[in-house]
Coordinates of C-alpha atoms in Angstrom, one line a residue:
X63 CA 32.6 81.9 179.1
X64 CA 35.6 79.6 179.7
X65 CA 34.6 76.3 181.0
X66 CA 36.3 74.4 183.9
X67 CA 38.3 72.1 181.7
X68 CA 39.4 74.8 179.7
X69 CA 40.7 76.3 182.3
X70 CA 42.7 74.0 183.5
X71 CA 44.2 72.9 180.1
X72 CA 45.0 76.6 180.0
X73 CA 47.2 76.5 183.3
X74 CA 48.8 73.6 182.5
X75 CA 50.0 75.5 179.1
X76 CA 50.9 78.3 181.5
X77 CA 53.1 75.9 183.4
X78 CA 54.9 74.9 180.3
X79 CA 55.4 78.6 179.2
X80 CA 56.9 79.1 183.0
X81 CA 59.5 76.1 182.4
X82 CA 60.1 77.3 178.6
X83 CA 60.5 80.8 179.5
X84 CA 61.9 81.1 182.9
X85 CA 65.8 80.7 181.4
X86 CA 65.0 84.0 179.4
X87 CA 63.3 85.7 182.3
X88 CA 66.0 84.9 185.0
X89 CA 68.7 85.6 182.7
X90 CA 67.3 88.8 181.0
X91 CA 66.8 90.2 184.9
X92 CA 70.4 88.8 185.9
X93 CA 71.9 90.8 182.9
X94 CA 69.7 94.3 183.8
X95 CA 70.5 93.6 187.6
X96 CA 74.9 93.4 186.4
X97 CA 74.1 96.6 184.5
X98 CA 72.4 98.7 187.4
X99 CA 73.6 97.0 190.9
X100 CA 76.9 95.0 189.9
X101 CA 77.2 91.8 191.2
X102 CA 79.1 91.5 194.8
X103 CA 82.7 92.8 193.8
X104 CA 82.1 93.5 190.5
X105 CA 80.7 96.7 189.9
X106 CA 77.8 97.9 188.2
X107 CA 78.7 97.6 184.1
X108 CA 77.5 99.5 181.2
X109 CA 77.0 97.0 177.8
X110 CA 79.8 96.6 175.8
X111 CA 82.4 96.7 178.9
X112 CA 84.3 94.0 181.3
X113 CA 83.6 94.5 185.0
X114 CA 86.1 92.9 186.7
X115 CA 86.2 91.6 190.3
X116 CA 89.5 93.0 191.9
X117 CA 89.6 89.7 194.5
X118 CA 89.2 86.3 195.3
X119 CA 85.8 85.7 197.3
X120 CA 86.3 85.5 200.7
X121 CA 82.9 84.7 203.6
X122 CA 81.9 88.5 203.0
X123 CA 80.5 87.5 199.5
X124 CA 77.3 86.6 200.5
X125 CA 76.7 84.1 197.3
X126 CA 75.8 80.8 196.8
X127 CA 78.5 78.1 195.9
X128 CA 81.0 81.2 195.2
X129 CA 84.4 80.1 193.8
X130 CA 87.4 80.9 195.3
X131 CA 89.5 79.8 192.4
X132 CA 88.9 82.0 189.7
X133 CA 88.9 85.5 189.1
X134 CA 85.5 87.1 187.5
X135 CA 85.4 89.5 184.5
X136 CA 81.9 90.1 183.4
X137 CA 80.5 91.8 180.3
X138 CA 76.7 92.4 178.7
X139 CA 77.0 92.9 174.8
X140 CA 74.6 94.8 172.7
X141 CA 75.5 93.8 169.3
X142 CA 72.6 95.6 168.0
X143 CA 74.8 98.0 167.0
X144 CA 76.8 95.7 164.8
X145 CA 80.0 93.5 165.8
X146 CA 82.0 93.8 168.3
X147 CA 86.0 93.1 168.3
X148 CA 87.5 91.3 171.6
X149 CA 91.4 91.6 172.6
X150 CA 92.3 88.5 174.5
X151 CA 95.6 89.3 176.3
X152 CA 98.5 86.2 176.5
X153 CA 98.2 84.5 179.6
X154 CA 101.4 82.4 179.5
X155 CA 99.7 79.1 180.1
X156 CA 97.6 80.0 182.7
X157 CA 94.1 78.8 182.9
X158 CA 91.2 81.1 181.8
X159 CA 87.9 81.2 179.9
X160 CA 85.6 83.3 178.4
X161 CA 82.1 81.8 177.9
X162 CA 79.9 83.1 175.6
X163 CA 75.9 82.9 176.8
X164 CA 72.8 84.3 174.9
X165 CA 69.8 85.3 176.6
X166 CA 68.0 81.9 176.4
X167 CA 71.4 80.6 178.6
X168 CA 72.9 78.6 176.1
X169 CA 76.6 78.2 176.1
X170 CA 77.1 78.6 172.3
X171 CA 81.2 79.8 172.3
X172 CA 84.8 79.2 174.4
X173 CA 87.5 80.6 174.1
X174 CA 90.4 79.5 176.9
X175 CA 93.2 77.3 177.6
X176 CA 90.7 74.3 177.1
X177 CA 89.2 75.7 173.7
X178 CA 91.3 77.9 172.0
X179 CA 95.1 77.9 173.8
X180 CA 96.3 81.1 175.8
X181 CA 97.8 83.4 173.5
X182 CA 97.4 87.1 172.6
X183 CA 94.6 87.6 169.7
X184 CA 91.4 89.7 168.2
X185 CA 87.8 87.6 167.6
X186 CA 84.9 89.5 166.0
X187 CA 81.7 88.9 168.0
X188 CA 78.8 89.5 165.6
X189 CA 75.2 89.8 165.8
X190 CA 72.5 87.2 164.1
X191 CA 72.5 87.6 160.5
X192 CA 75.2 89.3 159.8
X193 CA 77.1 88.8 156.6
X194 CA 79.8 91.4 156.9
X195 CA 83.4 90.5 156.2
X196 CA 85.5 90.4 159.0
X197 CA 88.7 92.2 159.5
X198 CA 92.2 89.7 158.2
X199 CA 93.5 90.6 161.8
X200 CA 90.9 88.3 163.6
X201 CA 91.7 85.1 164.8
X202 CA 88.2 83.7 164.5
X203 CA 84.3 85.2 164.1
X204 CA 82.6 84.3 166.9
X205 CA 77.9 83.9 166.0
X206 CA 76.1 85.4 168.6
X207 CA 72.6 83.7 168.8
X208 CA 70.6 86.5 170.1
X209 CA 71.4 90.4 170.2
X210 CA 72.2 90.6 173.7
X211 CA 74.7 88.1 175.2
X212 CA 76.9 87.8 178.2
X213 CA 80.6 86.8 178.3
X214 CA 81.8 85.4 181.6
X215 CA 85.4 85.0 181.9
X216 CA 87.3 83.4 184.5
X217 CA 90.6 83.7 185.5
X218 CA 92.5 81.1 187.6
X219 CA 94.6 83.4 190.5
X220 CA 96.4 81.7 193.0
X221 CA 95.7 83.7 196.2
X222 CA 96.5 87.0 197.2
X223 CA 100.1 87.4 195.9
X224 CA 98.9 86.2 192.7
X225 CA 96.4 89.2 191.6
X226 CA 98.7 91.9 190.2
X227 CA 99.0 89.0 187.5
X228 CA 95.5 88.5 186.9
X229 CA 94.5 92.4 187.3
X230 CA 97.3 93.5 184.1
X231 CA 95.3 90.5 181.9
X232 CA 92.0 92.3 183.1
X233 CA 92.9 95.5 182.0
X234 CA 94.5 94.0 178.5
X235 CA 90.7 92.1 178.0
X236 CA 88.9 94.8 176.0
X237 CA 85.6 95.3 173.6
X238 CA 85.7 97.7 170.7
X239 CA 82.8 98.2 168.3
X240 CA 83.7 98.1 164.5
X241 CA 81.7 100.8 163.8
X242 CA 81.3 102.5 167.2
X243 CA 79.2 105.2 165.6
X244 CA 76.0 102.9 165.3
X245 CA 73.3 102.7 167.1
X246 CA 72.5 100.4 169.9
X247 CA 68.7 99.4 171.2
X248 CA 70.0 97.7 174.2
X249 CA 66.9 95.8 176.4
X250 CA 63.7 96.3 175.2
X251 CA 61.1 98.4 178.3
X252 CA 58.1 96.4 179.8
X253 CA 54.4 98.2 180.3
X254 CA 54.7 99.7 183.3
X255 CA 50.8 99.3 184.0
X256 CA 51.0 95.1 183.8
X257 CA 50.3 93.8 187.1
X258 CA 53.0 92.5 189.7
X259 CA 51.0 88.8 189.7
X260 CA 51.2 88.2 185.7
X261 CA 54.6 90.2 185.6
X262 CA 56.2 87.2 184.5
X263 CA 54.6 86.8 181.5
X264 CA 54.6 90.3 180.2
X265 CA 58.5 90.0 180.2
X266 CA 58.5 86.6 178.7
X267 CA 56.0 88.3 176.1
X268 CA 58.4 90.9 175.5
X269 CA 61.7 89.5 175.8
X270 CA 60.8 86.3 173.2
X271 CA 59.9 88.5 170.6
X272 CA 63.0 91.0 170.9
X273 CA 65.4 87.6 171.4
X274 CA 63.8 85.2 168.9
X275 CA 65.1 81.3 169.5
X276 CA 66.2 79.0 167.1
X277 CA 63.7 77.7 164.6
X278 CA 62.7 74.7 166.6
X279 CA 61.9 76.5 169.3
X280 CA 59.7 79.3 167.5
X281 CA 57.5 76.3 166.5
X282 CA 57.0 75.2 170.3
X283 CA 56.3 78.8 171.0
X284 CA 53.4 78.8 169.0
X285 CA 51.4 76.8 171.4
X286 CA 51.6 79.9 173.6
X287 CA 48.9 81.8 171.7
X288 CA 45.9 81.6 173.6
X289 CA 48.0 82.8 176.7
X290 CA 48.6 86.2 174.6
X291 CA 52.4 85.8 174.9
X292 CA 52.7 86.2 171.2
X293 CA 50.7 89.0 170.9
X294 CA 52.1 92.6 169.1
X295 CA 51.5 96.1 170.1
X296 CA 49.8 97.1 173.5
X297 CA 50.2 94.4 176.3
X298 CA 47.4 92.1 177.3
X299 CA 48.1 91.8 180.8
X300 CA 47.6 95.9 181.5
X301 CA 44.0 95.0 182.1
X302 CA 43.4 91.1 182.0
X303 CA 40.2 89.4 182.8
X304 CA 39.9 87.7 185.7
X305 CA 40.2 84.2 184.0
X306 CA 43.6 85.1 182.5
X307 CA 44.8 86.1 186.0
X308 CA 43.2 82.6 187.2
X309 CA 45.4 80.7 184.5
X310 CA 48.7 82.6 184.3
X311 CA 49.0 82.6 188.3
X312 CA 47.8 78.8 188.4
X313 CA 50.2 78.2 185.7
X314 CA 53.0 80.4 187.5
X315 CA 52.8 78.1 190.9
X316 CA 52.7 74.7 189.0
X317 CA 55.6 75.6 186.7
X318 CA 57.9 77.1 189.6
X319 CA 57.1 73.6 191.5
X320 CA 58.6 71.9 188.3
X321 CA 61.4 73.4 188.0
X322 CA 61.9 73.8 191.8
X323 CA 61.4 69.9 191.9
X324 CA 63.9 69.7 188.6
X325 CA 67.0 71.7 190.3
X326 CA 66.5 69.7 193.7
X327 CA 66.1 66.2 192.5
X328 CA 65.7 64.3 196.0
X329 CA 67.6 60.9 193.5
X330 CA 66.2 57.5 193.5
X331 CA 67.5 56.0 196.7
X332 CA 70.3 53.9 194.9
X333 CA 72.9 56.4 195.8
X334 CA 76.2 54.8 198.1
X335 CA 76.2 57.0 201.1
X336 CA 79.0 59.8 201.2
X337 CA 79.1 59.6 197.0
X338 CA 79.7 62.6 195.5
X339 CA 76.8 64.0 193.8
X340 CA 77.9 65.4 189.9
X341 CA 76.0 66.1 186.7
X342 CA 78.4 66.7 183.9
X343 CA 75.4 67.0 181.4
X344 CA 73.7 69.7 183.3
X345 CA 74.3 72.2 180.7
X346 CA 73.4 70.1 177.3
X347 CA 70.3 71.2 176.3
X348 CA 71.7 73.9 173.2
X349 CA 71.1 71.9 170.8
X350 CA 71.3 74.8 167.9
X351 CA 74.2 77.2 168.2
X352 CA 77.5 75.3 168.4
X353 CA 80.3 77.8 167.7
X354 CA 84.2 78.1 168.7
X355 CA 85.1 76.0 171.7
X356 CA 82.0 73.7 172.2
X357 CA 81.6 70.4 171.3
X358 CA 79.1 69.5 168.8
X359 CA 78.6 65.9 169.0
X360 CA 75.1 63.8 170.4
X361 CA 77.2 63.2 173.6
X362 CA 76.7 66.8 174.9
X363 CA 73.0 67.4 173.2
X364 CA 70.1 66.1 175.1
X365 CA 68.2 63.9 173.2
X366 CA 64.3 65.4 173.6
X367 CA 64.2 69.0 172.9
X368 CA 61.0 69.6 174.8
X369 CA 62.9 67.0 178.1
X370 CA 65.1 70.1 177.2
X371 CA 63.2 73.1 178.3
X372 CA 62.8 71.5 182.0
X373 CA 66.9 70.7 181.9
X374 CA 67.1 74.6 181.2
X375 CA 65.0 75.7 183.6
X376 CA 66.7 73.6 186.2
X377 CA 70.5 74.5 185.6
X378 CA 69.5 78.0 185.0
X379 CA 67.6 78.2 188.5
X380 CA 70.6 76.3 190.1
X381 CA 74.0 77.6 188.4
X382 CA 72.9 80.3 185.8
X383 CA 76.0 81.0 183.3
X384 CA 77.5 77.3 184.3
X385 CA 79.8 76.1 182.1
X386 CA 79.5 72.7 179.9
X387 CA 81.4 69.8 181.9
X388 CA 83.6 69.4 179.4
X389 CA 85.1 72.5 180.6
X390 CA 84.2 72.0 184.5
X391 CA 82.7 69.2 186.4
X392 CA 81.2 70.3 190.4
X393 CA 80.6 67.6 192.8
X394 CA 79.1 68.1 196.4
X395 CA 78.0 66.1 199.0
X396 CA 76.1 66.4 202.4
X397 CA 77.6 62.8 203.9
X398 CA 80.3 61.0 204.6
X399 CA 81.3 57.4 203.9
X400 CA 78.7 55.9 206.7
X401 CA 75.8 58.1 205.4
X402 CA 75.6 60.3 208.2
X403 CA 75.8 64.6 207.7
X404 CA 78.8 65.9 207.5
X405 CA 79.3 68.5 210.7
X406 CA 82.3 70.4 212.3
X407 CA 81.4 68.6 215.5
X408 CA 83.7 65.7 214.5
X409 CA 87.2 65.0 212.1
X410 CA 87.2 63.7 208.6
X411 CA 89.9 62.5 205.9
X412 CA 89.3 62.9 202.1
X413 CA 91.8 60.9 200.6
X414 CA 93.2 61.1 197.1
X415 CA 95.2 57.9 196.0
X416 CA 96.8 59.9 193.1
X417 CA 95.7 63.4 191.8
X418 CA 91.9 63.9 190.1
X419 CA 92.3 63.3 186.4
X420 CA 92.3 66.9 185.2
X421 CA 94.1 68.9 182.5
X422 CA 93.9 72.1 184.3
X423 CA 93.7 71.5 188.3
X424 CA 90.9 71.2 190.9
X425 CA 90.4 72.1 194.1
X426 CA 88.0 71.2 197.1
X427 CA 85.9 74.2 198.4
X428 CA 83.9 74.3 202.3
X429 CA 80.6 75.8 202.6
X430 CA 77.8 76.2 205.2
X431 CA 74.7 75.5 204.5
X432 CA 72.3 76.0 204.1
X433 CA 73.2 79.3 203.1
X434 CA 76.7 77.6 201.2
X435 CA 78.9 80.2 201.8
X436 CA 82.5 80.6 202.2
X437 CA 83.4 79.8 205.8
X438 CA 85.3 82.4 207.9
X439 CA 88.1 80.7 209.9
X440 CA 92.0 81.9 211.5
X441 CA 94.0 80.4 208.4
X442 CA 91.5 82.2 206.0
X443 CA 91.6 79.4 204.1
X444 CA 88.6 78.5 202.3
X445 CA 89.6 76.3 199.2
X446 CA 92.4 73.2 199.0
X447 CA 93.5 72.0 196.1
X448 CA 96.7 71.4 193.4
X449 CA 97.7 74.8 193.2
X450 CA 97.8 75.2 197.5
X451 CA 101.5 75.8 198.5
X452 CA 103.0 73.5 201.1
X453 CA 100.7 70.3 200.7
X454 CA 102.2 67.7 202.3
X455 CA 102.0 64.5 200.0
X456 CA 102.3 60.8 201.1
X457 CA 105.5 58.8 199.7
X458 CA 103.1 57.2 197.3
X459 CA 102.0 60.5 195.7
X460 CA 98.7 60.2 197.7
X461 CA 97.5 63.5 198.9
X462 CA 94.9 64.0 202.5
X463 CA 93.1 66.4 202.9
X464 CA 91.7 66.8 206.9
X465 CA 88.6 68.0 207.5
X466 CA 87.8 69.5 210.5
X467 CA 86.4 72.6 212.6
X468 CA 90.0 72.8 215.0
X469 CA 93.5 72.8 213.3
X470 CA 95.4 69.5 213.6
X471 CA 97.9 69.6 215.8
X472 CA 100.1 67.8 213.6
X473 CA 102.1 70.4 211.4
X474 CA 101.5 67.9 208.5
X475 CA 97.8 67.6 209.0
X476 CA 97.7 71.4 210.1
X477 CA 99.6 71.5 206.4
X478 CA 96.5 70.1 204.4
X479 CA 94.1 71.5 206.9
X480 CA 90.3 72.3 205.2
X481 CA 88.9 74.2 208.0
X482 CA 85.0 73.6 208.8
X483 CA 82.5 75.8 210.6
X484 CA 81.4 74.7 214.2
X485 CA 77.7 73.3 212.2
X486 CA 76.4 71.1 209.4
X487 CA 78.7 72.0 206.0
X488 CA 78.6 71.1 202.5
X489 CA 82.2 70.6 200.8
X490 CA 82.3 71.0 197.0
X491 CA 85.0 69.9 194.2
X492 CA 85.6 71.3 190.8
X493 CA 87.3 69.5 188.3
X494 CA 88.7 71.9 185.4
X495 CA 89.0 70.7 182.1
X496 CA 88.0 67.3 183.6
X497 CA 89.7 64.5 181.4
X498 CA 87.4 61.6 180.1
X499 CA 87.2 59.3 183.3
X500 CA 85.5 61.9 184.8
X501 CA 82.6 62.7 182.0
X502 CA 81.7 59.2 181.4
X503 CA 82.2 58.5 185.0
X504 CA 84.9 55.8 185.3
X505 CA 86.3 57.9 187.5
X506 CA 84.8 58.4 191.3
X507 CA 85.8 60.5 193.6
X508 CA 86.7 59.5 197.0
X509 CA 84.4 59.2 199.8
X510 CA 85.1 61.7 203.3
X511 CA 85.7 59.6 206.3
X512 CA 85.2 59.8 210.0
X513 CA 88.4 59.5 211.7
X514 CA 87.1 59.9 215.3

């Protein structure tokens, strides 16, 4: 019989296979759920093929923190099969990426304007271990990790008139197996039978030994053997005993309050009220698989690999498939310069002395909260930034942006109008290909101030 303390040393190992595992588990479920439902405009997508959104978001995409700046093409690769060859169409300068995630959500590849320039070319995507030789036609072989990975491209369109452009580079951005005769496995099925309350596990169970980590990580893994998540064969939560249910369920609860706690930190008080809240190291913690367009340097690798697993967790349950800040920065904030919440009820200024330091551009985005949606309003405009036409800049080069639920009555103001909802909102700014001032944070970002 298990005693008491037992127990509980076995919940609290739960808890850490929750934080471990839950970027496999989300992500896994995100790829299936792009697969069978599609994800808001982009339609449900086989593997091996780009689903491509055919719009910028507007307030009817019901998602959190949506951009309106970029373009989506999505695409779920089962290089089980063998490798995979990718035609990047010429963009003529324009800004795009393709990020390259495994299952575990580590960024391990770029290719874009930041990483690899804009032109026309081929790359070989390969599975792990492979030793093949690649084709002389290939600009560059790109490692994948794990069998299964996502690619989540982005293409900058600027507005309406602007997506003929971006649809022809959609249709030119194509995946062709080398051999396309070979066999694919694709995700691997769960027991049916396992319980809802220990469901978790079973697919971490499953899921870790079809997408084995890096070497480090196996060796953490091992500590999960008395919770039978490295267990062959016939799954041990069809019928568990009461005390496994006990443990995995206790362990469930404490490790979703740690990473709930980790991807909400509540900050240490020091904070100047209206400052921007930004984490350009919220995506450092892959720490094995550095391949074309990453940065492979201590600056961008978190320093603990088991401080790590909770960084994971967190960025995964808060912006799943986010990109490394060297290749975007996102700031937010709830105040404004005095402290107090932002709200429609009242006027606001957010005043840029001379242009974010970018190398690509930026842009300022409204949202409601506390849903943070897009906000529906007469101009339908629901993103300012560099690329806006008809900004009306001071003689100094300074640029204000005016904040507000009405439009100004001034046609300059009206020009550089961010319109609010009636409530509480939530403004956020992305930086793309943020230069150094912003990473190392030289750089701040302007506070929003009341003007009435």
């Amino acid at each position: 019989m298990t005693s008491p303390t037992e127990t509980d040393s076995l919940s609290g190992l739960a808890a850490d296979a929750y934080v471990y595992g839950y970027p496999l588990v989300f992500d896994v479920s995100m790829i299936s759920a792009f697969m069978y439902k599609g994800f808001g405009s982009l339609p449900p997508t086989p593997f091996n093929r780009f689903g491509h959104s055919t719009k910028l978001a507007t307030p009817d995409a019901h998602f959190v923190s949506v951009n309106n700046d970029t373009v989506y093409s999505i695409a779920q690769l089962d290089l089980s099969g063998g490798p995979i060859l990718l035609h990047v169409p010429d963009t003529a300068g324009a800004y795009y990426v393709l990020q390259f995630v495994d299952v575990w959500s580590n960024n391990f590849a770029y290719l874009g304007k930041r990483a690899t320039g804009t032109q026309e070319g081929d790359w070989l995507i390969v599975p792990p271990g492979w030793s093949g030789t690649a084709p002389d036609t290939v600009a560059g072989v790109i490692h994948a990790p794990t069998a299964v990975i996502s690619i989540v491209g982005r293409n900058a369109c600027d507005g309406p008139d602007d997506m003929p452009r971006v649809r022809a580079l959609q249709q030119q951005l194509t995946l062709t197996p080398l051999d396309p005769a070979t066999h694919r496995t694709g995700l691997p099925a769960l027991d049916p039978d396992v319980p809802e309350e220990v469901l978790f596990y079973e697919r971490l169970r499953v899921w870790m030994a079809a997408f084995p980590p890096a070497g480090p990580d196996q060796d953490h893994q091992e500590r999960f053997q008395p919770l039978g998540l490295l267990e062959d064969g016939p799954s041990p939560y069809v019928n568990p005993a009461p005390a496994l249910v006990k443990t995995l369920t206790e362990g469930l609860k404490a490790g979703k309050a740690r990473v709930e706690a980790a991807s909400n930190p509540s900050g240490d008080g020091q904070r100047p009220p209206g400052a921007w809240e930004t984490n350009p190291h919220l995506f450092d913690y892959n720490l094995d698989h550095f391949g074309i367009g990453t940065i492979d340097s201590p600056q961008w690798k978190t320093a603990d690999r088991e401080a790590s697993y909770l960084l994971r967790a967190a960025a995964a349950r808060a912006a799943l498939w986010g990109n490394h800040g060297y290749e975007a920065v996102y700031a937010h904030t709830f105040t404004d310069s005095g402290g107090k919440q932002l709200s429609g009820a009242r006027a606001y200024t957010l005043r840029f002395e001379q242009p974010p330091p970018v190398d690509s551009f930026w842009s300022v985005t409204m949202y409601d909260t506390p849903d943070y949606y897009l906000v529906a309003n007469p101009a339908h405009r629901y993103s300012l930034g560099d690329r806006t036409p008809g900004l009306v800049y001071g003689e100094d080069g300074s640029l204000s942006i005016f904040i507000q639920h009405e439009r100004p009555d001034d046609p300059a103001e009206a020009a550089n109008w961010l319109p609010a909802p009636e409530g509480v909102f939530r403004p956020m700014i992305r930086l793309y290909t943020p230069r150094q001032s912003v990473l190392d944070g030289t750089y701040q970002l302007p506070h929003i101030v009341a003007t009435d």
